[in-house]
Tab-separated table of C-alpha atoms and ligand atoms in Angstrom:
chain	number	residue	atom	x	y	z
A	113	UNK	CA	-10.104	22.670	106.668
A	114	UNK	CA	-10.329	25.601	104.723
A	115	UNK	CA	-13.949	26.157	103.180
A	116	UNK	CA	-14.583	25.460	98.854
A	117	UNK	CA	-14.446	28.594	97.239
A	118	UNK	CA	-17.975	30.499	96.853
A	119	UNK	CA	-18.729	30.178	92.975
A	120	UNK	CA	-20.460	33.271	91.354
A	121	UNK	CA	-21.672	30.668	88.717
A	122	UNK	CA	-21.945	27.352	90.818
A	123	UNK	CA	-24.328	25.315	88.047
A	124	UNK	CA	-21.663	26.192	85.031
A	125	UNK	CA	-19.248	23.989	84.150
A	126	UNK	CA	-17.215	24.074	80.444
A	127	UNK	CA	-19.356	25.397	77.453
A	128	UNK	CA	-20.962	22.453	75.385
A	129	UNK	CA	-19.336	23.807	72.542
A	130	UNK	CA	-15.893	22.955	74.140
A	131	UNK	CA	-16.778	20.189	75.375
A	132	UNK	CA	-18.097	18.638	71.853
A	133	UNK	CA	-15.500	19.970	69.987
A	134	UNK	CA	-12.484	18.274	72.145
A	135	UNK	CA	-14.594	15.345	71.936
A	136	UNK	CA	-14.064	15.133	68.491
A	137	UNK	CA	-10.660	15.779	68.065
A	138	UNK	CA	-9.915	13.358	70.822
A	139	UNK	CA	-12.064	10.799	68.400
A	140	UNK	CA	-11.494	12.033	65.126
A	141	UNK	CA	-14.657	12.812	64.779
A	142	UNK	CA	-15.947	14.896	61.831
A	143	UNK	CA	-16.701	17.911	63.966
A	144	UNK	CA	-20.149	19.425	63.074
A	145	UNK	CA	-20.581	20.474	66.767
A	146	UNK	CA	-18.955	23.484	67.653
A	147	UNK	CA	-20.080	26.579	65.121
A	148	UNK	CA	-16.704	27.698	62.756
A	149	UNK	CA	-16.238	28.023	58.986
A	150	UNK	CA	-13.832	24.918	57.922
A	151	UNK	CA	-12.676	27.419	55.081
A	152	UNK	CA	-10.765	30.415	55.263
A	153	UNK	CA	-11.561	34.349	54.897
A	154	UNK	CA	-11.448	35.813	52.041
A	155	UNK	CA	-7.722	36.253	50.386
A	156	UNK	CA	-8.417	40.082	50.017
A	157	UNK	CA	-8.651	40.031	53.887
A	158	UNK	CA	-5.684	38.000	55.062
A	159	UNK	CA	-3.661	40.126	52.692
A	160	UNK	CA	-4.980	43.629	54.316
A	161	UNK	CA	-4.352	42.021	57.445
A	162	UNK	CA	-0.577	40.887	56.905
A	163	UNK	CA	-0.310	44.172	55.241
A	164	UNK	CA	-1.640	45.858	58.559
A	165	UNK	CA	0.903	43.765	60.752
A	166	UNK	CA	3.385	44.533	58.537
A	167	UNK	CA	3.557	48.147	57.342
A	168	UNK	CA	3.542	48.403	61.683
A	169	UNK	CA	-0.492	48.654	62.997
A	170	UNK	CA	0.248	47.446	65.523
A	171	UNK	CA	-0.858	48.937	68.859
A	172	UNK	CA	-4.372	50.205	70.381
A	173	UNK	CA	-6.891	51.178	68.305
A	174	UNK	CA	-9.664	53.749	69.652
A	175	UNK	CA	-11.754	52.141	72.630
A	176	UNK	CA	-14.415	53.100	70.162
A	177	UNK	CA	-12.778	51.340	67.458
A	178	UNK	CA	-10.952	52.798	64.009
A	179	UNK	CA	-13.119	55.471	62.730
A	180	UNK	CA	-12.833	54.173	59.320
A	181	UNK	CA	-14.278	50.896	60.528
A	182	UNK	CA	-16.993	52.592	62.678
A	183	UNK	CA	-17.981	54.601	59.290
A	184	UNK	CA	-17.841	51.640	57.374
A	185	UNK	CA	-20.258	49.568	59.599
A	186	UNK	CA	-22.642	52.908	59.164
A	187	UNK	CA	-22.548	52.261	55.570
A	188	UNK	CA	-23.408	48.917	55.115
A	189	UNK	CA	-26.206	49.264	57.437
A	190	UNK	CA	-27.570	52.301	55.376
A	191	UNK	CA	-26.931	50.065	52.726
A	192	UNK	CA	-28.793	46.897	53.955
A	193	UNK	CA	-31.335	48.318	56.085
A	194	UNK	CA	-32.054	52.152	56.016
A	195	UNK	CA	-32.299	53.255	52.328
A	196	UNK	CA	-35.975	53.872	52.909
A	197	UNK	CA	-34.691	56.016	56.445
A	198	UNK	CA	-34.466	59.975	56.902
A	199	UNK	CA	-31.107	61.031	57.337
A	200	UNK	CA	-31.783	62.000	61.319
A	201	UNK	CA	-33.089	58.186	61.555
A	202	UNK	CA	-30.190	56.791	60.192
A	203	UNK	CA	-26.894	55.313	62.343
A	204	UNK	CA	-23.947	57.242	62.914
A	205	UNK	CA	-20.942	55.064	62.848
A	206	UNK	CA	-19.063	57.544	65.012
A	207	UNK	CA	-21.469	57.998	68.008
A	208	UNK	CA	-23.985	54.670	67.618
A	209	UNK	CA	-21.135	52.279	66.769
A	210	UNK	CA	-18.805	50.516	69.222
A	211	UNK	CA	-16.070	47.942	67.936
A	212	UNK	CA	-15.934	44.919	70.828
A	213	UNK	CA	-13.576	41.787	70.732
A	214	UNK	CA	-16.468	39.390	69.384
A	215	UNK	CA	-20.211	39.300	69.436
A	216	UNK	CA	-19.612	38.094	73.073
A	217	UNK	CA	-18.085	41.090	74.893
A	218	UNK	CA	-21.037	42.956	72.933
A	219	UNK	CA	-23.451	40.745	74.574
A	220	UNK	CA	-21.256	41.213	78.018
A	221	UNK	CA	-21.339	44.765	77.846
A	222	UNK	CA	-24.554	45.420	76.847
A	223	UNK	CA	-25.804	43.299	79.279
A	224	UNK	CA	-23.919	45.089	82.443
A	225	UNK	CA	-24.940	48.198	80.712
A	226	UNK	CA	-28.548	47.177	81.373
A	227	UNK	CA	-29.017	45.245	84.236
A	228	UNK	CA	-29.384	45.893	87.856
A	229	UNK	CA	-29.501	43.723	90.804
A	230	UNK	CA	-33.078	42.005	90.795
A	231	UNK	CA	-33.481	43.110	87.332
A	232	UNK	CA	-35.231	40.501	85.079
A	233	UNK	CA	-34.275	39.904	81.704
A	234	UNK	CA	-36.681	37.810	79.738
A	235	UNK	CA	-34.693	35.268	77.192
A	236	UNK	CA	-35.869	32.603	74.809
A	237	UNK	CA	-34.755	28.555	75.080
A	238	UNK	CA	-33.050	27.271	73.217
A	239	UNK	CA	-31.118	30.250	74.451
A	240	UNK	CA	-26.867	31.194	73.460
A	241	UNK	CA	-24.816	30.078	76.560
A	242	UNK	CA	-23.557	33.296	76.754
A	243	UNK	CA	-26.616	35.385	78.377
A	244	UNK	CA	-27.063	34.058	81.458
A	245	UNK	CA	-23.736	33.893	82.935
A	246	UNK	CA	-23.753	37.394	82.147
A	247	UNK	CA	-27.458	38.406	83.148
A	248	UNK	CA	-26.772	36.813	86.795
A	249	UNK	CA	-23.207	38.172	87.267
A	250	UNK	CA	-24.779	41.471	86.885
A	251	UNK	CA	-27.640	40.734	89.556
A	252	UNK	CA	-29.993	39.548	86.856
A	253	UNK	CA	-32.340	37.212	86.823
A	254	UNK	CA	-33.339	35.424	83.228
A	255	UNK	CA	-37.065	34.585	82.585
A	256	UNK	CA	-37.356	31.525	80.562
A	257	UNK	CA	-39.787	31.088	78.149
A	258	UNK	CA	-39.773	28.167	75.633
A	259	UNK	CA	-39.995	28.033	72.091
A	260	UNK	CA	-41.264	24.793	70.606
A	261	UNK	CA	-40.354	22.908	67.579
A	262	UNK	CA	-40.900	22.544	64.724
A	263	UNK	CA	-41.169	26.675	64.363
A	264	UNK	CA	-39.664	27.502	67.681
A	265	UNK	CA	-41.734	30.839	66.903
A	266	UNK	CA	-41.852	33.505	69.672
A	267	UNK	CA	-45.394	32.682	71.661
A	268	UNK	CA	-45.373	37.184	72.851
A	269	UNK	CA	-48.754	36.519	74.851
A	270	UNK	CA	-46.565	34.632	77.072
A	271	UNK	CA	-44.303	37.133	76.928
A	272	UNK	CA	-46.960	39.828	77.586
A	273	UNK	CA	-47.976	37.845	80.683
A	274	UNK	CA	-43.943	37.629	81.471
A	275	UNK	CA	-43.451	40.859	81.789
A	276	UNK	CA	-43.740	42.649	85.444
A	277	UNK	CA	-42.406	45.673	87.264
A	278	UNK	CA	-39.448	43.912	87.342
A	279	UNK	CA	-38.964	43.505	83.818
A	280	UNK	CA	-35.878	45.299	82.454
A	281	UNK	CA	-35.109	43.754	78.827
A	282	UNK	CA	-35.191	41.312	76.424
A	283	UNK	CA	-32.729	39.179	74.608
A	284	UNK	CA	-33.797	38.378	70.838
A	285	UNK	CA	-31.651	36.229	68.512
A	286	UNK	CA	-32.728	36.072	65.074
A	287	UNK	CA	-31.438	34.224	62.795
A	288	UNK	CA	-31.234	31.926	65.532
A	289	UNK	CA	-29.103	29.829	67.039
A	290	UNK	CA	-29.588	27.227	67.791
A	291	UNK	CA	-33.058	26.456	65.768
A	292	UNK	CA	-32.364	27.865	62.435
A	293	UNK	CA	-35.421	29.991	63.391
A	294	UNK	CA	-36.013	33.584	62.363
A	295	UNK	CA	-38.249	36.777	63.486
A	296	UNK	CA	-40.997	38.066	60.819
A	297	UNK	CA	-42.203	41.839	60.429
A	298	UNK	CA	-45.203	41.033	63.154
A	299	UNK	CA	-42.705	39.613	65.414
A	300	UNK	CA	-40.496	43.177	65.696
A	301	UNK	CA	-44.164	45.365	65.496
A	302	UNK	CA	-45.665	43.185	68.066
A	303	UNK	CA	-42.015	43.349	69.973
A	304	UNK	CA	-41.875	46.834	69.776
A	305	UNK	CA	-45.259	47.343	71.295
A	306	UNK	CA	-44.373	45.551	74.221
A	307	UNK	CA	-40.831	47.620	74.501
A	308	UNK	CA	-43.131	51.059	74.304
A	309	UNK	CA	-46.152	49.675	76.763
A	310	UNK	CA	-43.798	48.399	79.245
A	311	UNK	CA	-40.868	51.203	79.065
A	312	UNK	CA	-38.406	47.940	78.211
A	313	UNK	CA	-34.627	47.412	76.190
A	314	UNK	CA	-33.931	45.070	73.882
A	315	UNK	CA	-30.796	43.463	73.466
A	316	UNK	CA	-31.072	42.020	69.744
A	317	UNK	CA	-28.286	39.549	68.765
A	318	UNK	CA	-28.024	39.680	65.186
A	319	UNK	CA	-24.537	37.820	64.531
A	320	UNK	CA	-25.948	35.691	61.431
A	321	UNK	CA	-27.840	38.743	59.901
A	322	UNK	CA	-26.608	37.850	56.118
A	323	UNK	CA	-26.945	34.393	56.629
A	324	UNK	CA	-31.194	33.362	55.452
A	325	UNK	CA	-32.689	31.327	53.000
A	326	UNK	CA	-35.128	30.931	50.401
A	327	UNK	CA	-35.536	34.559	50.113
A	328	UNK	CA	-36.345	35.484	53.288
A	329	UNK	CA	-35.088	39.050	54.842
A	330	UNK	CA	-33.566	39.613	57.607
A	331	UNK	CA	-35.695	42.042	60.368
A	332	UNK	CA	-32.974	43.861	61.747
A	333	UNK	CA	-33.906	46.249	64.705
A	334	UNK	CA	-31.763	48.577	62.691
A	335	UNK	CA	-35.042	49.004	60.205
A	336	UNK	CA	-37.065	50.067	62.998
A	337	UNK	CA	-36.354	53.503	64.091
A	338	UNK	CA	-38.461	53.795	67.384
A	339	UNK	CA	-37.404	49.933	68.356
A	340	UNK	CA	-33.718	50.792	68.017
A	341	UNK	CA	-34.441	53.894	70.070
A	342	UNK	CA	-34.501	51.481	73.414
A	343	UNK	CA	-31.931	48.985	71.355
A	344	UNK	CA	-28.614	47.577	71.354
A	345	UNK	CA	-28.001	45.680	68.345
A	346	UNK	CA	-25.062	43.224	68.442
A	347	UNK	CA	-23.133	41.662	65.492
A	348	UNK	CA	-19.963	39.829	64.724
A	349	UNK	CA	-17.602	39.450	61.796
A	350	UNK	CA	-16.493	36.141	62.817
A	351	UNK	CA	-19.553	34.856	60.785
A	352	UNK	CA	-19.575	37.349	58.318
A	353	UNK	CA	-16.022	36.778	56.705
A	354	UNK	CA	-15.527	33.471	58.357
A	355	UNK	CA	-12.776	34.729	61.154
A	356	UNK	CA	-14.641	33.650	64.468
A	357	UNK	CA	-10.841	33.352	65.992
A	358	UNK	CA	-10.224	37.098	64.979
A	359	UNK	CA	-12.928	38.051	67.542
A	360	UNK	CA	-13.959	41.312	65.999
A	361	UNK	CA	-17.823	42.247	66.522
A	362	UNK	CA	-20.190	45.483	67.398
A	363	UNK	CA	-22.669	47.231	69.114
A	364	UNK	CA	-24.478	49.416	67.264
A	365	UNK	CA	-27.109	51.764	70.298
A	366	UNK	CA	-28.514	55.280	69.978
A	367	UNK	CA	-26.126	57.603	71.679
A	368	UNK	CA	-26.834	57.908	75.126
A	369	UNK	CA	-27.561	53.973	75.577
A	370	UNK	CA	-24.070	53.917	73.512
A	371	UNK	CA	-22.166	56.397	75.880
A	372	UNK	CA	-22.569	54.260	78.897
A	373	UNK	CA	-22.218	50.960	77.059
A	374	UNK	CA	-18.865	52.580	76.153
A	375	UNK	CA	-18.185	53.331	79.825
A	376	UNK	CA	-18.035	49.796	80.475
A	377	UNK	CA	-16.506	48.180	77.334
A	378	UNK	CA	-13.341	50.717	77.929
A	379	UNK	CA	-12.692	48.706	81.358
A	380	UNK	CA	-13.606	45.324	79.401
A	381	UNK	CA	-11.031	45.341	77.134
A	382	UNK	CA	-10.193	49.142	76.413
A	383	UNK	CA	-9.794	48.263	72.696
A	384	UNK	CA	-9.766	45.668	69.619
A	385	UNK	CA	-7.029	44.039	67.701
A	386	UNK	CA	-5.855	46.850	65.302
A	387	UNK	CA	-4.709	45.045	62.248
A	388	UNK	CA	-8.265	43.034	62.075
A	389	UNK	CA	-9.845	46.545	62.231
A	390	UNK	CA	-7.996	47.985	58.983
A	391	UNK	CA	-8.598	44.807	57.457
A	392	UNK	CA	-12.126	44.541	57.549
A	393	UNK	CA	-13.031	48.348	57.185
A	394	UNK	CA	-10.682	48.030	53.811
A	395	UNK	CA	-12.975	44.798	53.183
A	396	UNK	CA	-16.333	46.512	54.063
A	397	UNK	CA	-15.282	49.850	51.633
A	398	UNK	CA	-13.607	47.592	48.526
A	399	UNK	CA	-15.506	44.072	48.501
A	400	UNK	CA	-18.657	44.945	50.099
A	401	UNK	CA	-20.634	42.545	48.153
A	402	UNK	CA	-19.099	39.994	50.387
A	403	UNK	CA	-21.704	39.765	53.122
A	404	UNK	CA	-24.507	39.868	50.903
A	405	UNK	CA	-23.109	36.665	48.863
A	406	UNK	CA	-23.570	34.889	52.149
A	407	UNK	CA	-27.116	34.037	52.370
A	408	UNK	CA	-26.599	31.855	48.934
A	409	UNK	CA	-23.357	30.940	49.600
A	410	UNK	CA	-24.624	28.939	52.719
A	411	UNK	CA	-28.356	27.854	51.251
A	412	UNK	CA	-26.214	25.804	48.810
A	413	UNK	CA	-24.206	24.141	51.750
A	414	UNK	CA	-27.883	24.029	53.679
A	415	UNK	CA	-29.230	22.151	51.026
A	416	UNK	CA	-26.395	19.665	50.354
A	417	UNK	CA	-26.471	18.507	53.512
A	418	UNK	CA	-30.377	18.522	53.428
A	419	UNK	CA	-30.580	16.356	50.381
A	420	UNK	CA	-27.527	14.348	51.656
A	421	UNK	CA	-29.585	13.524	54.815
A	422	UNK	CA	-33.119	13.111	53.174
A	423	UNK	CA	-32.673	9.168	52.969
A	424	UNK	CA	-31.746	8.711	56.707
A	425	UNK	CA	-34.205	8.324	59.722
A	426	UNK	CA	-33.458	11.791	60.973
A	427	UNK	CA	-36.310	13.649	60.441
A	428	UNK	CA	-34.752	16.858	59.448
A	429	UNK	CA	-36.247	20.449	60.870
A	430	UNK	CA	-36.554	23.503	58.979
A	431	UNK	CA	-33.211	26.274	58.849
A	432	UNK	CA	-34.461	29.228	57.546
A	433	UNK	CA	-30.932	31.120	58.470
A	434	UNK	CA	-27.451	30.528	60.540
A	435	UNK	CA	-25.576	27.583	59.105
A	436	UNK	CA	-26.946	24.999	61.510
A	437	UNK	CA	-29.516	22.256	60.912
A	438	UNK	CA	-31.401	20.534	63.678
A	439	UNK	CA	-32.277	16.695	63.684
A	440	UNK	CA	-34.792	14.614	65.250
A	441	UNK	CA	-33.762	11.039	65.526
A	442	UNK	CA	-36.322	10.081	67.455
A	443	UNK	CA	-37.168	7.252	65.193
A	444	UNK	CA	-33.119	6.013	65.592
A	445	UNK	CA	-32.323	6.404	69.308
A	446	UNK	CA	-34.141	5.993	73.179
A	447	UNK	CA	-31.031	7.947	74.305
A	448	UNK	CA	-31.130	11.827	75.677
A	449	UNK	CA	-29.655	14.110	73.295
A	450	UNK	CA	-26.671	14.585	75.340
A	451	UNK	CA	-25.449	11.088	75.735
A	452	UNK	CA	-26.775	10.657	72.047
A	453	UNK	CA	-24.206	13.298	71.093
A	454	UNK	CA	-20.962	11.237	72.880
A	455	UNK	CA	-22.125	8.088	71.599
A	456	UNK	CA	-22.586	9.762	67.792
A	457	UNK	CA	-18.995	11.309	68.598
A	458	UNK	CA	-17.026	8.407	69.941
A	459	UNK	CA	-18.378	5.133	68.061
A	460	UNK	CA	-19.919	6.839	64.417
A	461	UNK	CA	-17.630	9.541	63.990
A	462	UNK	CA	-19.487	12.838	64.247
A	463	UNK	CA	-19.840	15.242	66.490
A	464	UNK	CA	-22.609	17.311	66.397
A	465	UNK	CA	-24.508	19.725	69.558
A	466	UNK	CA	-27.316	18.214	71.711
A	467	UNK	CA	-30.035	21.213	72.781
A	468	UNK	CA	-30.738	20.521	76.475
A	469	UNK	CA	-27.832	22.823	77.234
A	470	UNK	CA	-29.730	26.066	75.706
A	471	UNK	CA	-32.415	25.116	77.806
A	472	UNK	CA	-33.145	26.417	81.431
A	473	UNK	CA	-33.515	23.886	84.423
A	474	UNK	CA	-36.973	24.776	84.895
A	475	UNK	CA	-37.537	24.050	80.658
A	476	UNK	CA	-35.995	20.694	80.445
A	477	UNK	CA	-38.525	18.229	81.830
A	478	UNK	CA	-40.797	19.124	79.106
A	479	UNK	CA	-37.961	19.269	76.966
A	480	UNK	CA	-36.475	16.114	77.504
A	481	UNK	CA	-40.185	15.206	76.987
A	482	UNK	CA	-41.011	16.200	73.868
A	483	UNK	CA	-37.333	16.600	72.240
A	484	UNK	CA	-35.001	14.418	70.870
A	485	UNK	CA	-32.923	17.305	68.548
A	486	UNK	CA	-29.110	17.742	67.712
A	487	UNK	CA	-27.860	20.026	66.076
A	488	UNK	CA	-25.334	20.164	63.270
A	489	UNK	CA	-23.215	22.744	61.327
A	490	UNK	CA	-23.086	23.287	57.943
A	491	UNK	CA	-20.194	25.567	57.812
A	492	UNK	CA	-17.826	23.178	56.529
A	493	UNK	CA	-16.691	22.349	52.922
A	494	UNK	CA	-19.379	19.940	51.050
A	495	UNK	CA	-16.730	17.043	51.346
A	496	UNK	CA	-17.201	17.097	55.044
A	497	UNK	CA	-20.791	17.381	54.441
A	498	UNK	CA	-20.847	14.795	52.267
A	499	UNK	CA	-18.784	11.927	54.193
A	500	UNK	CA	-20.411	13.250	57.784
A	501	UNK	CA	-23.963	12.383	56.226
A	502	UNK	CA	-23.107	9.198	54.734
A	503	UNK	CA	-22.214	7.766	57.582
A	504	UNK	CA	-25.205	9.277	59.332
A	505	UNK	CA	-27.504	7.717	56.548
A	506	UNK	CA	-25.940	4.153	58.117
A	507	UNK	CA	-27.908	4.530	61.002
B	885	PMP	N1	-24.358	35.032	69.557
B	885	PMP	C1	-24.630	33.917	68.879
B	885	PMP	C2	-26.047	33.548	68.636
B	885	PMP	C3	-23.589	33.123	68.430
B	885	PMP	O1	-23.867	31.990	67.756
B	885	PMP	C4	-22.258	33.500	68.687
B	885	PMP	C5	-21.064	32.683	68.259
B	885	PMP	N2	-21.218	31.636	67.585
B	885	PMP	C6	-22.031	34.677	69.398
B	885	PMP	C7	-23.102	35.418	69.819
B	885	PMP	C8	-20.644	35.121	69.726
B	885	PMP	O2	-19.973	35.650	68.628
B	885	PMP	P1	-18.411	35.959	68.651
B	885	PMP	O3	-17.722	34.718	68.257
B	885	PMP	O4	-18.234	37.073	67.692
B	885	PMP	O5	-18.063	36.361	70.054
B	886	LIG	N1	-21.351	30.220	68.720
B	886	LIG	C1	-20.653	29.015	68.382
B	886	LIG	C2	-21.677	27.892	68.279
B	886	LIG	O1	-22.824	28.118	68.397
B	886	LIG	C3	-19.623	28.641	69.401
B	886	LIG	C4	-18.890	29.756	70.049
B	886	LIG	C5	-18.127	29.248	71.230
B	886	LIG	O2	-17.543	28.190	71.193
B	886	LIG	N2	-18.166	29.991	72.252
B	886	LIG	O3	-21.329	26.782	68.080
């Protein structure tokens, strides 16, 4: 008999987020699970975009991406993060900017830019499902280290203490998903301390970057000259103009971490849908008060849902950006998040993400422990918000 196949991944099986989100539709299940905007982009952008298709944009772009785009990106990031920046420190769309098919083949790329067999990469659980595939298929290996609730704040003694010759990178994620957590000033100082002591990278996934509340600013690498020196800052319009299924995202790295990143990204996918490209630079140039709406666009949705939920027995954590919320319901169930999750799904009627997934082997013990969390999106008109926490207010 002919031996099983040798996995390269052997303890992955389908994302979580597929696996909730079929759930759902197989129950009719109001899906809160997987992350996507219920409503569409904005009209200007579907209309540059049929206008793109139409008037015949349609083959490759650049493997860079469409100047126009690339100088585009440059100037909302001037904009949003580097008035206070010399010229010299500021980006250059058309030698720091790279357009990738999502946030994900950023974080790909980036990653086999970096890593090197027995290379260690440190990450933070509850980490994105995407890293460590991608760490360990390039010879990685990921260093967990747990952030706790109710903060989930970044504990960088630990991380100090983390760090060996071995030590390549690290993967931050602020606003974060899943936790709703973000990174202060002190965080990025204290981060970029480590980076300069320890001769590190830093992979910084920024995809919700104009999505936090109450007032709170976003600390982009992209403020921090030296930091972004050994950075590769990753974002994604999916969130930004609510198209995750256009896949359009970027890596913005100084140019010599950006040359070989572009080395690899050319054999990923050589280039990026076209007509998305002259949409959103047309968006970025003509409505670029857009992505700066965001943050109170999705604080109002946040806060529906909040005050929606505030007579159930969740005990609901703190989002301070992204548009998820987590719950403890502790106080409602004995099950384990997972198996809380299908039973939510398939006898209430809402489907919403358990954490133990974003969490490493070694992590969940103490998880399962301590944790009894879900999480839920708010991206969703307040309709669904509304009838998705009435019935949750019935348990
Ligand atoms: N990073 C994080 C933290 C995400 O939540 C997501 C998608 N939800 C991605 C990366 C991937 O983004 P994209 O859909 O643009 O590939
Ligand atoms: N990032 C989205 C989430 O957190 C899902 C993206 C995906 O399905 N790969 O739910």
């Amino acid at each position: 008999m002919s031996s099983p196949f040798p996995s390269k991944l052997p303890n992955l099986s389908i994302s979580i987020f597929t696996e909730m989100s079929v759930m759902a539709n197989q129950h009719q299940a109001i899906n809160l699970s997987q992350g996507f905007p219920e409503f569409d982009p904005p009209a200007f952008l579907k209309d540059k975009i049929n206008q793109a298709i139409n008037e015949g944009k349609n083959q490759y772009s650049p493997s860079n991406g469409l100047p126009d785009l690339l100088t585009q990106i440059a100037k909302m990031v001037h904009r949003q993060y580097q008035r206070c920046l010399t010229d010299e420190q500021k980006l250059d769309g058309l030698n720091n900017v790279t357009i990738t098919s999502g946030a994900t083949e950023a974080l790909w790329v980036a990653i086999q830019t970096l890593v090197r067999p027995n290379d260690e990469v440190i990450i933070f659980d509850p980490a994105y499902d995407s890293y460590e595939p991608a760490v360990k298929l390039a010879g990685g290996v990921c260093r967990h280290i747990a952030l706790n609730a109710p903060n989930y704040a970044i504990n960088w003694e630990l991380v100090e203490k983390t760090i060996n010759e071995n030590t390549r990178a690290i993967i931050i994620n602020s606003p974060h998903n899943p936790t709703g957590s973000i990174l202060s000033r002190s965080d990025l100082s204290t981060l970029q301390a480590l980076v300069e002591k320890y001769n590190l990278y830093v992979i910084s996934d920024e995809v919700y970057e104009y999505i936090t509340f109450d007032g709170l600013c976003h600390e982009s690498v992209l403020r921090y000259p030296e930091l972004f020196k050994r950075s590769f800052v990753i974002s994604s319009f999916g969130k930004s103009f609510h198209c995750t299924g256009w896949k359009i995202g970027y890596c913005a790295a100084p140019n010599e971490l950006t040359a070989e990143f572009r080395k690899i990204h050319q054999y990923v996918t050589f280039s990026s849908f076209t007509p998305a490209q002259i949409a959103i630079a047309q968006m970025l140039k003509e409505q670029p008060s857009h992505v700066t709406g965001l943050a109170s666009f999705y604080q109002k949705k946040r806060d529906v849902l909040v005050d929606a939920l505030k007579d159930s027995r969740f005990t609901i954590l703190p989002s301070k950006g992204t548009y998820f919320l987590l719950l403890d319901y502790s106080d409602i169930s004995k099950l384990n998040d997972r198996e809380f999750c299908q039973w939510l799904t398939k006898e209430i009627g809402v489907a919403a993400i358990p954490l133990s997934p974003f969490y490493s082997k070694d992590e969940l013990v103490t998880y399962h422990q301590n944790n009894k969390v879900i999480r839920l999106c708010f991206a969703k008109n307040d309709d669904t918000l509304l009838n998705a926490a009435e019935i949750l207010c019935r348990l």
